[in-house]
Every structure is written in structure tokens, then in C-alpha cells.
PDB file of C-alpha atoms in Angstrom:
ATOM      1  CA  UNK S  26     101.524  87.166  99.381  1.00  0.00           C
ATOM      2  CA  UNK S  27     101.323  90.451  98.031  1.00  0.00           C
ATOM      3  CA  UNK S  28      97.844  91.150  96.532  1.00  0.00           C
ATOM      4  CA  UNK S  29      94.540  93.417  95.980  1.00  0.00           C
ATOM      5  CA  UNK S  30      91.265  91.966  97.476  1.00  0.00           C
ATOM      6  CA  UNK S  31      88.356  92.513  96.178  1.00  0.00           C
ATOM      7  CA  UNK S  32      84.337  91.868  97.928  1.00  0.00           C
ATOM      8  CA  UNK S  33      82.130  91.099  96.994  1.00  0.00           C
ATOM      9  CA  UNK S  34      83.405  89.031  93.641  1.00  0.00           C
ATOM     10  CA  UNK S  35      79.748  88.933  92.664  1.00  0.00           C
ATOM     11  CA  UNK S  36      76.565  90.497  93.250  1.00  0.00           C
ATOM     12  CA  UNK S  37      73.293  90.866  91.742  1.00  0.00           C
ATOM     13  CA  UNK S  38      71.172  93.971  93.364  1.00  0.00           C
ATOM     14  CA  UNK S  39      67.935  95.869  92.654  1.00  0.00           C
ATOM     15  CA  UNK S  40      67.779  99.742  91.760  1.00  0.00           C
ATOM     16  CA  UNK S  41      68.206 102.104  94.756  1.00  0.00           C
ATOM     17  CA  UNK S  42      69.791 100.177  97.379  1.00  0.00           C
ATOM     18  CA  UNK S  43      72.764 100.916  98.554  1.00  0.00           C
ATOM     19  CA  UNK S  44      76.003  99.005  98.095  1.00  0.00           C
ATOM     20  CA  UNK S  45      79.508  98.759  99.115  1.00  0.00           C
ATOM     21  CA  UNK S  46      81.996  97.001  97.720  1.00  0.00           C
ATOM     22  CA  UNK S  47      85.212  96.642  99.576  1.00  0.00           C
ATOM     23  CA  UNK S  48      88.940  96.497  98.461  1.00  0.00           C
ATOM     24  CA  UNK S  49      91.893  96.259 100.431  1.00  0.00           C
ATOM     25  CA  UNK S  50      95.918  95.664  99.646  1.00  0.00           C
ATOM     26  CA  UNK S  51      99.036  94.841 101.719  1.00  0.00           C
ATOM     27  CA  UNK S  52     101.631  96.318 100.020  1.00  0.00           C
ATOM     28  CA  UNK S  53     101.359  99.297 101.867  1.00  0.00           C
ATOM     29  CA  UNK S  54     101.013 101.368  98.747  1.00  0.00           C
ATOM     30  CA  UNK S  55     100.296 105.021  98.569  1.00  0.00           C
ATOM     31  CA  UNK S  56      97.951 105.290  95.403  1.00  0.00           C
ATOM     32  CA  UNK S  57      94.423 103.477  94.705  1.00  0.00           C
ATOM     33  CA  UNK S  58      92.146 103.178  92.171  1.00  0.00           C
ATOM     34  CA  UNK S  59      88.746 102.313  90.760  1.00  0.00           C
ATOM     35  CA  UNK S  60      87.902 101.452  87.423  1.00  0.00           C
ATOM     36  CA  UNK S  61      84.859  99.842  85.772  1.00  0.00           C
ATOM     37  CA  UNK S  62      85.435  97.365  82.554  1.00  0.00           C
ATOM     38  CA  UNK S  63      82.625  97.556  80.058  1.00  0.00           C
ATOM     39  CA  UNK S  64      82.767  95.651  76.325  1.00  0.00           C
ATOM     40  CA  UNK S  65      84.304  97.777  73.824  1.00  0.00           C
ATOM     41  CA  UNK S  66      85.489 100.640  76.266  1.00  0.00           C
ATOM     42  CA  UNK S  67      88.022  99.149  77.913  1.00  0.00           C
ATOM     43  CA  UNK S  68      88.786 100.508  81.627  1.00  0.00           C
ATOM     44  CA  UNK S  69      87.240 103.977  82.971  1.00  0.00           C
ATOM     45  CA  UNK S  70      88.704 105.056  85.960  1.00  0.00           C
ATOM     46  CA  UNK S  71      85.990 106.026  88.594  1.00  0.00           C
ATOM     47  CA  UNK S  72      88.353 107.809  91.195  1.00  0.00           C
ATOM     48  CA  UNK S  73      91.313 106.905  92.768  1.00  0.00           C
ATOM     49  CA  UNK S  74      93.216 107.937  95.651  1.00  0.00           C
ATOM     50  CA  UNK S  75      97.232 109.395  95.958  1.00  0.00           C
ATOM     51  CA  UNK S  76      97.096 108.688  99.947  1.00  0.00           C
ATOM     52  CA  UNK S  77      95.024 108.679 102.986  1.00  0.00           C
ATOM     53  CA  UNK S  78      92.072 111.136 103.008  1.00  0.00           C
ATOM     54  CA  UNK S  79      93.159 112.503  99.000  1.00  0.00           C
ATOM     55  CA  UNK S  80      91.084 111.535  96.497  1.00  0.00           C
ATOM     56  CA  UNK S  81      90.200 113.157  93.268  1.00  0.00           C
ATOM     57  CA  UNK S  82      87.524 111.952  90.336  1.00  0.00           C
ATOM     58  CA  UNK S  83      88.526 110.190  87.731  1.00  0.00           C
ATOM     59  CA  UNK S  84      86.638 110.125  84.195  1.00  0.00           C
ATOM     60  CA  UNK S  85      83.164 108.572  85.232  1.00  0.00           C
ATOM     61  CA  UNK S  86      82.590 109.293  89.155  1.00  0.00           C
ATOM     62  CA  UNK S  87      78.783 110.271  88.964  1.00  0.00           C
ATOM     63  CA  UNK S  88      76.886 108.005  91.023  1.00  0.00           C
ATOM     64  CA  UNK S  89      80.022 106.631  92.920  1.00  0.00           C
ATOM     65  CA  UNK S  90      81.218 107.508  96.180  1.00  0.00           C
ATOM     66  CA  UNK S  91      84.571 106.701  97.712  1.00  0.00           C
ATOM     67  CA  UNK S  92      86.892 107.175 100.856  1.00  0.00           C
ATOM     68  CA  UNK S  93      89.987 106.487 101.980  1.00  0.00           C
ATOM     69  CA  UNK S  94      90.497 106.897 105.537  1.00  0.00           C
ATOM     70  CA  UNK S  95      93.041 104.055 105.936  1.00  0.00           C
ATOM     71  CA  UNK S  96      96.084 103.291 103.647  1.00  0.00           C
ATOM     72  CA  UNK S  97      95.015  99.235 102.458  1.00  0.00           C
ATOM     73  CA  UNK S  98      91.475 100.298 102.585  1.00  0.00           C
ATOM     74  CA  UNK S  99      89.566 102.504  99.905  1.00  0.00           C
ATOM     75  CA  UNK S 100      85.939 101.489  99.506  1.00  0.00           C
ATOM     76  CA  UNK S 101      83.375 101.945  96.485  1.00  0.00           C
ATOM     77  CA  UNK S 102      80.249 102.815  97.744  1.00  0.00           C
ATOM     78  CA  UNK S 103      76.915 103.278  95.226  1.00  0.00           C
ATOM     79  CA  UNK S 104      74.275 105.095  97.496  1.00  0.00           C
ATOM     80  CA  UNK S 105      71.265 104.405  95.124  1.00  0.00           C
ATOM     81  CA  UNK S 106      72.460 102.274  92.352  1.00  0.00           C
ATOM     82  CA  UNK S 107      70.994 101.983  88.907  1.00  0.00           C
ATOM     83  CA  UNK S 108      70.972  99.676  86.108  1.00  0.00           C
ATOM     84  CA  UNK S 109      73.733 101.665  83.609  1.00  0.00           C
ATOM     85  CA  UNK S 110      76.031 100.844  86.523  1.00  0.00           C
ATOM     86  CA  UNK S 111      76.319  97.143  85.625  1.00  0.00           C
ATOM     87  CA  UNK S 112      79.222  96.564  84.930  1.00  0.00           C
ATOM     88  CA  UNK S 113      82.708  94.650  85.777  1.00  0.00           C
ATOM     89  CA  UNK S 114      84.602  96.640  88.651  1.00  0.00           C
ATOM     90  CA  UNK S 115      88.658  96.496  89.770  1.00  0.00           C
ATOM     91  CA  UNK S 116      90.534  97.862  91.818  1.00  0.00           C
ATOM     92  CA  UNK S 117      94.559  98.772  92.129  1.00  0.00           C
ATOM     93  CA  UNK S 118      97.307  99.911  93.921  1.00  0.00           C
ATOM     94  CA  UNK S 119     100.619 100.744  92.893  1.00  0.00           C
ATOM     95  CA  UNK S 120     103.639 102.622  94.784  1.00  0.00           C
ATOM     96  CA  UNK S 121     103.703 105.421  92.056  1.00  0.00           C
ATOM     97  CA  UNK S 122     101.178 104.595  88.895  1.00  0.00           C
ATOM     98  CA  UNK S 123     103.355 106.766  86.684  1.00  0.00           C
ATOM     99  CA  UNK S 124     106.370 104.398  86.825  1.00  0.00           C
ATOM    100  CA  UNK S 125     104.942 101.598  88.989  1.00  0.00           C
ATOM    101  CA  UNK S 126     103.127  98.372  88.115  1.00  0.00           C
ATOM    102  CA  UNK S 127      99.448  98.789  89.044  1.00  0.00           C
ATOM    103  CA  UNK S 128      98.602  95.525  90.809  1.00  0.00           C
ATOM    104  CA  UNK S 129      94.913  95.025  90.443  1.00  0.00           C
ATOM    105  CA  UNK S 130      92.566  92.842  91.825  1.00  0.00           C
ATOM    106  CA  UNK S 131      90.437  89.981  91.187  1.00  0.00           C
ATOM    107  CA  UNK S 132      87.670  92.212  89.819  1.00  0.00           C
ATOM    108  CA  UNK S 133      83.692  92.323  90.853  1.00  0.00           C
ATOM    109  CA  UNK S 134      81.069  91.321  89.128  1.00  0.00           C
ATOM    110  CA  UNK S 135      78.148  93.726  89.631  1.00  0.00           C
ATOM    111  CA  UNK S 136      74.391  93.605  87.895  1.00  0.00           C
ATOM    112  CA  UNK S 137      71.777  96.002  89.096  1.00  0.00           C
ATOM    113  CA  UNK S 138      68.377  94.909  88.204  1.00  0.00           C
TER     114      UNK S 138
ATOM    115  CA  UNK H   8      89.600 114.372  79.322  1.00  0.00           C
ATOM    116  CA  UNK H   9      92.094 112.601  77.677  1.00  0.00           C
ATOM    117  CA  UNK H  10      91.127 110.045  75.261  1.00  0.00           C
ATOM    118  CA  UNK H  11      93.213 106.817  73.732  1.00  0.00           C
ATOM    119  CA  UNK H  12      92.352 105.535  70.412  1.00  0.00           C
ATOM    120  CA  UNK H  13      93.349 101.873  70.728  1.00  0.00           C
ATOM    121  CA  UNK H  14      93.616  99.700  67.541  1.00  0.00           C
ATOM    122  CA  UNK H  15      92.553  97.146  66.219  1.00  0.00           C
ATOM    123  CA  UNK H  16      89.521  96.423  68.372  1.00  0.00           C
ATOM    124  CA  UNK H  17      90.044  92.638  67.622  1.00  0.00           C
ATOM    125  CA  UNK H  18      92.622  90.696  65.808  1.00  0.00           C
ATOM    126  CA  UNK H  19      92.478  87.099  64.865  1.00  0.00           C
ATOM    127  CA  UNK H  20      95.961  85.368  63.243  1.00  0.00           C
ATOM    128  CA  UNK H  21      97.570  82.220  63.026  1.00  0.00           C
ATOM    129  CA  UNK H  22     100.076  80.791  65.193  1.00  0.00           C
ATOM    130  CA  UNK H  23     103.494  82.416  63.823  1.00  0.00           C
ATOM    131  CA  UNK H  24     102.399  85.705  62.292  1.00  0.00           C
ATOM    132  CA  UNK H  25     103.715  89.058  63.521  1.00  0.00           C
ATOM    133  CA  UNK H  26     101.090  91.342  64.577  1.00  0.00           C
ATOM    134  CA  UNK H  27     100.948  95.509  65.900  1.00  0.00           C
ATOM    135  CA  UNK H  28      98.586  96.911  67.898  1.00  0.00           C
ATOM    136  CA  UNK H  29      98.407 100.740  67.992  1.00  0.00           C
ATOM    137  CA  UNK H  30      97.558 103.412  70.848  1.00  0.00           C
ATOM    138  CA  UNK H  31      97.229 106.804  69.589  1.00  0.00           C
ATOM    139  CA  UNK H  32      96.006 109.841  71.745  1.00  0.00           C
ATOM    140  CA  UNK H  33      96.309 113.905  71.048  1.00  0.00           C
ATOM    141  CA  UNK H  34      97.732 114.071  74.326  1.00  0.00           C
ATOM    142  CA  UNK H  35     100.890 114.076  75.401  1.00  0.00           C
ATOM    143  CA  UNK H  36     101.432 111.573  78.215  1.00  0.00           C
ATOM    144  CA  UNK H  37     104.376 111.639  80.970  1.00  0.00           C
ATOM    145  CA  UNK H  38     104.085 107.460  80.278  1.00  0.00           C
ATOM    146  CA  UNK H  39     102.547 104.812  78.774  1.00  0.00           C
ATOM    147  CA  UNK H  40     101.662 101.567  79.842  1.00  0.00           C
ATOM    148  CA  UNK H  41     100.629  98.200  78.618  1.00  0.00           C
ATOM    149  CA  UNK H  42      98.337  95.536  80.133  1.00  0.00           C
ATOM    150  CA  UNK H  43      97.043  91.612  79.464  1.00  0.00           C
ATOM    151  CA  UNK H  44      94.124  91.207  80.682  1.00  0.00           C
ATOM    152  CA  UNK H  45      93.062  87.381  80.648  1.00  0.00           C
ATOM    153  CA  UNK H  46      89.476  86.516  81.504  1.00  0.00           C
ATOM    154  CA  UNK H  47      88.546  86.719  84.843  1.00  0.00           C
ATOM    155  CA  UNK H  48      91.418  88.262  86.604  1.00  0.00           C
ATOM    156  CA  UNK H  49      92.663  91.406  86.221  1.00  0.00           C
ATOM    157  CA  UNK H  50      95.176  93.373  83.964  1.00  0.00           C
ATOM    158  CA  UNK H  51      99.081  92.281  84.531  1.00  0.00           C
ATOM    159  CA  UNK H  52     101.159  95.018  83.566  1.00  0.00           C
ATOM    160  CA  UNK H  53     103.617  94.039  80.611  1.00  0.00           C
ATOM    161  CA  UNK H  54     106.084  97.297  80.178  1.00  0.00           C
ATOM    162  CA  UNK H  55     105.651 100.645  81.097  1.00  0.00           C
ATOM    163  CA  UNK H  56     107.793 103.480  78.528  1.00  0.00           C
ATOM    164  CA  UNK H  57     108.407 106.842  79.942  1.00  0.00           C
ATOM    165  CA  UNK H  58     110.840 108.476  77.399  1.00  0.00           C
ATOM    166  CA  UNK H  59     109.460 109.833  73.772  1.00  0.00           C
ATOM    167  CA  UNK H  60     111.174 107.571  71.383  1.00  0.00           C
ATOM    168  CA  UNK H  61     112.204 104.518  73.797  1.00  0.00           C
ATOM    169  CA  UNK H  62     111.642 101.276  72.787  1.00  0.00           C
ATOM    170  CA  UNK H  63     111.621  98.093  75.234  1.00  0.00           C
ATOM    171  CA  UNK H  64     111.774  94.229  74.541  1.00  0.00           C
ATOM    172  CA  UNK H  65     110.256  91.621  76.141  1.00  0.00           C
ATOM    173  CA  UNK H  66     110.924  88.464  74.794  1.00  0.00           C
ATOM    174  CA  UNK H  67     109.325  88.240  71.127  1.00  0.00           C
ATOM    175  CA  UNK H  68     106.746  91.733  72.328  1.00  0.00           C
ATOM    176  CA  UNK H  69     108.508  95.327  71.208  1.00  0.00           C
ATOM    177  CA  UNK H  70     107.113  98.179  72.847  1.00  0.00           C
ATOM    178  CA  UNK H  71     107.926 101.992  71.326  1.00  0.00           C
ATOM    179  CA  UNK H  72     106.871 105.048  73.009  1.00  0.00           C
ATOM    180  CA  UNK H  73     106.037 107.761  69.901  1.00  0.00           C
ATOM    181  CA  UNK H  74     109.064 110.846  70.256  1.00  0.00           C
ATOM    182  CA  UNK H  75     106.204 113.342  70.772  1.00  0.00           C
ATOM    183  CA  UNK H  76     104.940 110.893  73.531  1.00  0.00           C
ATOM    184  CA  UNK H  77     101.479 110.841  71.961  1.00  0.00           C
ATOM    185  CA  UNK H  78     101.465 107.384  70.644  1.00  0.00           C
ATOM    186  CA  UNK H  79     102.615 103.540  71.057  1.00  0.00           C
ATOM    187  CA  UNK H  80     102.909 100.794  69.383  1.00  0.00           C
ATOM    188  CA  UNK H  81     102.871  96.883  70.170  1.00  0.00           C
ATOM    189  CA  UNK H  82     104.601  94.349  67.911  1.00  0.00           C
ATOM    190  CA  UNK H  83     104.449  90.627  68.690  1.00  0.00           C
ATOM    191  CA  UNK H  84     106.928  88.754  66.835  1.00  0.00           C
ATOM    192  CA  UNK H  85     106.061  85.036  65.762  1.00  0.00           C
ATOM    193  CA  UNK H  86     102.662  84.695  67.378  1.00  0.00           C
ATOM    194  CA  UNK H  87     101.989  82.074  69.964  1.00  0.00           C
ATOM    195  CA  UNK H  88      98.231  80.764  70.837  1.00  0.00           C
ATOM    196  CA  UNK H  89      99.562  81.554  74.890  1.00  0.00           C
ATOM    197  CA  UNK H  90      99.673  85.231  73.261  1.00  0.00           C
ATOM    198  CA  UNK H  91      95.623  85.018  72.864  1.00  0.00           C
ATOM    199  CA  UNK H  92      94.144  87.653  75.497  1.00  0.00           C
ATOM    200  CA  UNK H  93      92.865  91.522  76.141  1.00  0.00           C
ATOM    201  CA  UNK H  94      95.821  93.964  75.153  1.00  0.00           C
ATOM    202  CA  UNK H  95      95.230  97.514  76.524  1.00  0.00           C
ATOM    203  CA  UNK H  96      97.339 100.566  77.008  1.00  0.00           C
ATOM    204  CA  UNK H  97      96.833 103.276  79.248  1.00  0.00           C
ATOM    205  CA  UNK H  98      98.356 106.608  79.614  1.00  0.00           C
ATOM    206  CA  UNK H  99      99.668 108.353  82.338  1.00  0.00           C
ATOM    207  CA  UNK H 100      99.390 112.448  83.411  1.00  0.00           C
ATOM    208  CA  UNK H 101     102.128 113.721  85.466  1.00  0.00           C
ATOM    209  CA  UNK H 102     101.407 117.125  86.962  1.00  0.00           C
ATOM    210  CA  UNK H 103     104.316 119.731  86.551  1.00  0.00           C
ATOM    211  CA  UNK H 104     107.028 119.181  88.954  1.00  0.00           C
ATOM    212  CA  UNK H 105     107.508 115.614  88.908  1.00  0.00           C
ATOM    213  CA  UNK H 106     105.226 114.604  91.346  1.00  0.00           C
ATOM    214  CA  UNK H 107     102.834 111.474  90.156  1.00  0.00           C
ATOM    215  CA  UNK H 108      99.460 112.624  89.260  1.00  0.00           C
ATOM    216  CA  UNK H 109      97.545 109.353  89.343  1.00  0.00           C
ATOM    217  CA  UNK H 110      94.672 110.023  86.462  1.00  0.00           C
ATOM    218  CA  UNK H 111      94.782 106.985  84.044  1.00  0.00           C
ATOM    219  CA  UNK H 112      93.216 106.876  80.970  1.00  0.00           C
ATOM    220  CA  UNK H 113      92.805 103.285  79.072  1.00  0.00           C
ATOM    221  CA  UNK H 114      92.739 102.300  75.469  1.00  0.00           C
ATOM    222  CA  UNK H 115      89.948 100.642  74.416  1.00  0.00           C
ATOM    223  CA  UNK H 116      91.409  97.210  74.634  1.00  0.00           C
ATOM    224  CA  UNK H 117      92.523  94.724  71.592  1.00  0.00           C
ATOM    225  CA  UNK H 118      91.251  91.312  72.013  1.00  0.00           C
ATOM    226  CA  UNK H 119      94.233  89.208  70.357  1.00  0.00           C
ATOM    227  CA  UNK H 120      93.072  85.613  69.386  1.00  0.00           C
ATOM    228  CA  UNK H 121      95.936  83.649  67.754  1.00  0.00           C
ATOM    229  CA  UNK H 122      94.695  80.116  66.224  1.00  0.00           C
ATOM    230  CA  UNK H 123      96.798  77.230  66.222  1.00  0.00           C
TER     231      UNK H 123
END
């Protein structure tokens, strides 16, 4: 089944320490993507990623770290995490996000205390 | 940074009313797309419209892409309560040449409740 996986699907953290949360597809697409979901502002996109080792900010990337070293992989890693950063996060991955559906995934949950 | 003015923020109607929802932006975008979200899971993509003044169907929803390819619109025709969800749009930047660019910007999402 094609789909975007997304871990941890919750998680409740303290200020400072370091998290990752993982996300991975198998539809061997090119492009990935982070966004966080907040009420009343929709989705922000964090960075995303055109292919292996390219990736490029999106509109709200302080305090977020990513990588893409393998094509299904791309990571979202918060090295000191802080409470304004609770929020609701997805992932996608599309073949071209111009033209193409972005699949996303199931999203994650994340509260930093 | 691009921004999309997404409107209304909520709508609430009655089973059988038509209804618009409205994505505006100062931009001009190479495409536009539109999303339900339902709770929990993430956004399923409905249409995307590339072309300034195209307009797609699907089923009783009518998408239309703005000719200057700064705005959209949304009409649902005859309002069903499985229409109730999180509408957004989001607009796409193509660098020049053609090739994708990948920076997404989002409306702010219009949360559609339709009442039996």
C-alpha cells in the first residue's frame, strides 16, 4: 500500500531535549515536506526536500532541523525544543508538488512542556 | 513570503445549500491546490488548477483558478453533511523554466460544518 509514515504519532516532551521524529514513504517520490498545523493558520511549511541531499527552508524553519540522505527517508529533528513548538506536525511526498497530489501522512501530535 | 487569504474561516449551513469558499493571494501562483482535511488524518488532495481561468468539476464541488492566477474559488453545490470537514488551498511557486519549485504556501483553512 502506498503511504507516508509518520513516528512518533504522539509525544509529550520537556523544553530542551532533543527530538526526532521520523517519516518515511514508498512511493519512491522525489519531493518531501514538513509542515506544522496550528488553529486558525492552517499549514506552515517547515522545509521540504526536491531529492536526496537538497533541501531548502520553507516559511517557519527556525528551531527545526532536517536531512535527507535517503530518498523514503527525511527526518525532523528539534535539537532543543521549546514550548511555541507545540503543535500538530505532517509530512508529504508527492512526484512533482506543482502538478502532483501531495500524499501526506498520518500526522504527529507533539506538546513540549 | 507569499501569503493566502483563505475565506470564510468557518461556515455553518444546512444540508442542501450552496456554499463558496474563497482563496485570494497578491501572488501569482504557477498552481493552486485544494485539500480536505478530516480530523485526525491528513489533507486528501481534491483538484489541483494550473491554468488562469480553468475551471474543474468534481461531482457537485466547482473549482476556478482566477485568469491572473492570483485567486480561487470553491463552490459546493447542494450541501451534504459528508461535505462537513477542513477546506484549505495552497499555492504553488514554480521557478522560471518549468522546473517544480516545491515551496507551498496554505490558506488558512475553512472549517465547513453542514447540519442535517
Amino acid at each position: 500500500e502506498a503511504q507516508v509514515t509518520q513516528n512518533p504519532r504522539y509525544l509529550i516532551t520537556v523544553t530542551g531535549k532533543k527530538l526526532t521524529v521520523t517519516c518515511s514513504q514508498n512511493m519512491n517520490h522525489e519531493y518531501m515536506s514538513w509542515y506544522r498545523q496550528d488553529p486558525g493558520l492552517g499549514l506552515r511549511q517547515i522545509y521540504y526536500s526536491m531529492n536526496v541531499e537538497v533541501t531548502d527552508k520553507g516559511d517557519v524553519p527556525e528551531g527545526y532541523k532536517v536531512s535527507r540522505k535517503e530518498k523514503r527517508n527525511f527526518p525532523l529533528i528539534l535539537e532543543s525544543p521549546s514550548p511555541n513548538q507545540t503543535s500538530l506536525y505532517f509530512c508529504a511526498s508527492s512526484h512533482d508538488p506543482g502538478v502532483g497530489e501531495q500524499f501526506f501522512g498520518p500526522g504527529t501530535r507533539l506538546t513540549v512542556l | 513570503t507569499q501569503l493566502l487569504e483563505q475565506s470564510p474561516q468557518f461556515l455553518s449551513i444546512q444540508e442542501g445549500e450552496n456554499l463558496t469558499v474563497y482563496c485570494n493571494s497578491s501572488s501569482v501562483f504557477s498552481s493552486l491546490q485544494w485539500y480536505r482535511q478530516e480530523p485526525g488524518e491528513g489533507p486528501v488532495l481534491l483538484v489541483t488548477v494550473v491554468t488562469g481561468g480553468e475551471v474543474k468539476k468534481l461531482k457537485r464541488l466547482t473549482f476556478q483558478f482566477g485568469d491572473a492566477r492570483k485567486d480561487s474559488s470553491l463552490h459546493i453545490t447542494a450541501a451534504q453533511t459528508g461535505d462537513t470537514g477542513l477546506y484549505l488551498c495552497a499555492g504553488v511557486f514554480r521557478r522560471a523554466g518549468g522546473t517544480s519549485y516545491g515551496k507551498l504556501t496554505f490558506g488558512q483553512g475553512t472549517i465547513l460544518t453542514v447540519h442535517p
